[in-house]
Amino acid sequence: MITTNYLIIGSGVAGLTFALKMATRFPERTITIITKANADESNTKYAQGGIAIVTDKTEDSYQKHIEDTLICGDGLCDETVVKMVVTEGPKRLKELIEWGAQFDKNAKGTFDLGKEGGHSENRVVHHKDQTGHEIQRAILEQVMQKENITVLDHHFALELITQDHRCIGAYALDEKTNEVITYQSDFTLLATGGIGHLYGHTTNPIIATGDGIAMAYRANAVIQDMEFIQFHPTALFDNSSGSKFLISEAVRGFGARLRTKKGDLFMHLYDPRADLASRDIVSQSIDLELKKSGDECVYLDCTHLDMEGFKNHFPMIYKHCKKVGIDPEKEWIPVVPAQHYLCGGIVVDINGKTSIENLFACGECSRTGLHGANRLASNSLLEALVYSDKIYHYLAENPFIEPKKANVIPKWSIQSKTKIASEYIAKTKAKLQLLMRQNAGIVRFDSDLLKAKEALKNLQNEIDEKIQNHLVCTDLYELNNMIDIGNLIVQQSIDRNGNCGGFVKYESKDIKQ
Ligand code: FAD
Ligand code: SIN
């Protein structure tokens, strides 16, 4: 058994930022980060557009950023949280810069601010089109220099350990030795990111399987707003299943326009903000256009843009398009909506505390109340930065209190030596992904959701049996977690009455959309 003061599960922006702050302030305390892939693998690494922060108050203001966030969340944001997060932004940006992250500047020497859907002003601070990679690099470099932080990569968290509704650590699989290790901690932070691979067609990397939310759910934490799945309007269209390359919304902020296959502009028919309407509206409009036309994708037209400026702001997107045989200067880029982000998750209070004692959650796996029914573009990195700071301050001021009764932690109990067949995992995962795409996508129907609920129950029974009778392995537990997340999304979609933001549900398929 390994004991540590702070156990952090996940090494994206949320987990790393909290670790760095805690380690700097308390060099005598131990911090253990377990992460299931390489330490730099995360949704964070792929973030393109940037971080929404009010840095120039001549045109912009906190009030405008607050209003944009509230409008985007369609009446379901927590206004106190929105105000807190928006106004903390500049301090968190200053810190990132102190840690070595670089952001693009213009000829005047001020930040080059991008624009994205739902923003009334240019306010997105960025590093070319690789903002996440730059942030991850800078924070990870700092983390690696701290002697009191241990980073254990290729360690997969299996279950939280709770006693009397208090979290005292977690079990994790060391993938190099195949051993299950027990971690006992004073405080545990879930920073496990998103759920994209439940849908298959997603902008997320393969690590995004909802593990932290599923573990918290099984430990009886409160989970909310799972029906608010955000679909990004412009993932690069291809016929493969799996992760999709993102064409950042900032490309539309730079002037690109969406067209149908015939060449018609259409976004002005749906929203006065046209191509820069919020993400929920653009995805729903594309979905409708594709249903009307029967086409496989719509197109992003960049041909009229200043190409030198485009290549300078979006070098990775330009290079990727060229690599797959599309020249943005001459051709339209084929795009489709794909799962991108989860607005809901583990419910936390303003200090990042979950409903389980000594368990905190931060970043995409948490539900803070910032996003409501639809997240405003580039508010996610901001949320993770602000909440990791809030948790740090809370824990700095509220030290660990030894429980009256000493913990007796049972050893991991599943001992089977039979390996699960990889074909079974692949087949079941594909079935689950199709089930979610067909029944819990951009537009949902009551009858489909009820059908999906039944199918998920059968899958759950099947996987419970497999878990009891097979050797512990990451793939099997990820599948189990994805089924739990599927259940939560479907049940909370059934329970929600009234469409708002990214949630659209009809009673009957006869209704004309
Ligand atoms: P992540 O960065 O996803 O980190 C999760 C970590 O948990 C990973 O290290 C993972 O390996 C680990 N983990 C998961 N499960 C386990 C387990 N069982 N055991 C051990 N470790 C585990 N947001 C913006 O604000 N601006 C943008 O421009 C932007 N662009 C985006 C572009 C793309 C392509 C994508 C996919 C997302 C984008 N987002 C953007 C969203 C944003 O990047 C994420 O929401 C945010 O980075 C999440 O950070 P996180 O730390 O919560 O999770
Ligand atoms: C993008 O660059 O389009 C993604 C931004 C985000 O998810 O906030």
Short mmCIF file of N, CA and C in Angstrom, two decimals, residues 152-158 171-181 183 472 474:
data_model
loop_
_atom_site.label_atom_id
_atom_site.label_comp_id
_atom_site.label_asym_id
_atom_site.label_seq_id
_atom_site.Cartn_x
_atom_site.Cartn_y
_atom_site.Cartn_z
N LEU A 152 3.03 8.88 -11.72
CA LEU A 152 3.03 7.47 -12.11
C LEU A 152 2.23 7.32 -13.40
N ASP A 153 2.93 7.23 -14.52
CA ASP A 153 2.20 7.08 -15.79
C ASP A 153 1.84 5.61 -16.00
N HIS A 154 0.96 5.37 -16.95
CA HIS A 154 0.45 4.01 -17.23
C HIS A 154 -0.04 3.32 -15.96
N HIS A 155 -0.66 4.09 -15.12
CA HIS A 155 -1.36 3.58 -13.93
C HIS A 155 -2.84 3.91 -14.11
N PHE A 156 -3.66 2.92 -14.09
CA PHE A 156 -5.08 3.10 -14.37
C PHE A 156 -5.90 3.00 -13.08
N ALA A 157 -6.56 4.08 -12.70
CA ALA A 157 -7.39 4.05 -11.48
C ALA A 157 -8.62 3.19 -11.74
N LEU A 158 -8.85 2.26 -10.83
CA LEU A 158 -9.95 1.29 -11.01
C LEU A 158 -11.19 1.69 -10.22
N TYR A 171 -7.89 2.31 -5.74
CA TYR A 171 -7.12 1.17 -6.27
C TYR A 171 -6.71 1.54 -7.70
N ALA A 172 -5.48 1.18 -8.05
CA ALA A 172 -5.05 1.45 -9.43
C ALA A 172 -4.21 0.30 -9.96
N LEU A 173 -4.33 0.09 -11.24
CA LEU A 173 -3.58 -0.98 -11.89
C LEU A 173 -2.28 -0.41 -12.47
N ASP A 174 -1.15 -0.98 -12.04
CA ASP A 174 0.12 -0.61 -12.65
C ASP A 174 0.23 -1.44 -13.93
N GLU A 175 0.09 -0.77 -15.07
CA GLU A 175 0.02 -1.51 -16.34
C GLU A 175 1.34 -2.17 -16.73
N LYS A 176 2.43 -1.71 -16.09
CA LYS A 176 3.73 -2.32 -16.46
C LYS A 176 3.91 -3.65 -15.73
N THR A 177 3.39 -3.74 -14.47
CA THR A 177 3.58 -4.98 -13.70
C THR A 177 2.30 -5.80 -13.60
N ASN A 178 1.19 -5.22 -14.03
CA ASN A 178 -0.14 -5.84 -13.90
C ASN A 178 -0.58 -6.06 -12.46
N GLU A 179 -0.02 -5.28 -11.56
CA GLU A 179 -0.38 -5.37 -10.14
C GLU A 179 -1.43 -4.32 -9.79
N VAL A 180 -2.37 -4.69 -8.92
CA VAL A 180 -3.31 -3.67 -8.42
C VAL A 180 -2.71 -3.10 -7.13
N ILE A 181 -2.54 -1.78 -7.11
CA ILE A 181 -1.92 -1.13 -5.96
C ILE A 181 -2.98 -0.33 -5.21
N TYR A 183 -3.79 2.81 -2.94
CA TYR A 183 -3.28 4.14 -2.54
C TYR A 183 -4.16 4.67 -1.42
N VAL A 472 -7.94 -8.40 -14.16
CA VAL A 472 -8.14 -6.95 -14.24
C VAL A 472 -7.36 -6.38 -15.42
N THR A 474 -7.19 -2.68 -18.17
CA THR A 474 -7.69 -1.34 -18.45
C THR A 474 -8.88 -1.37 -19.41
#
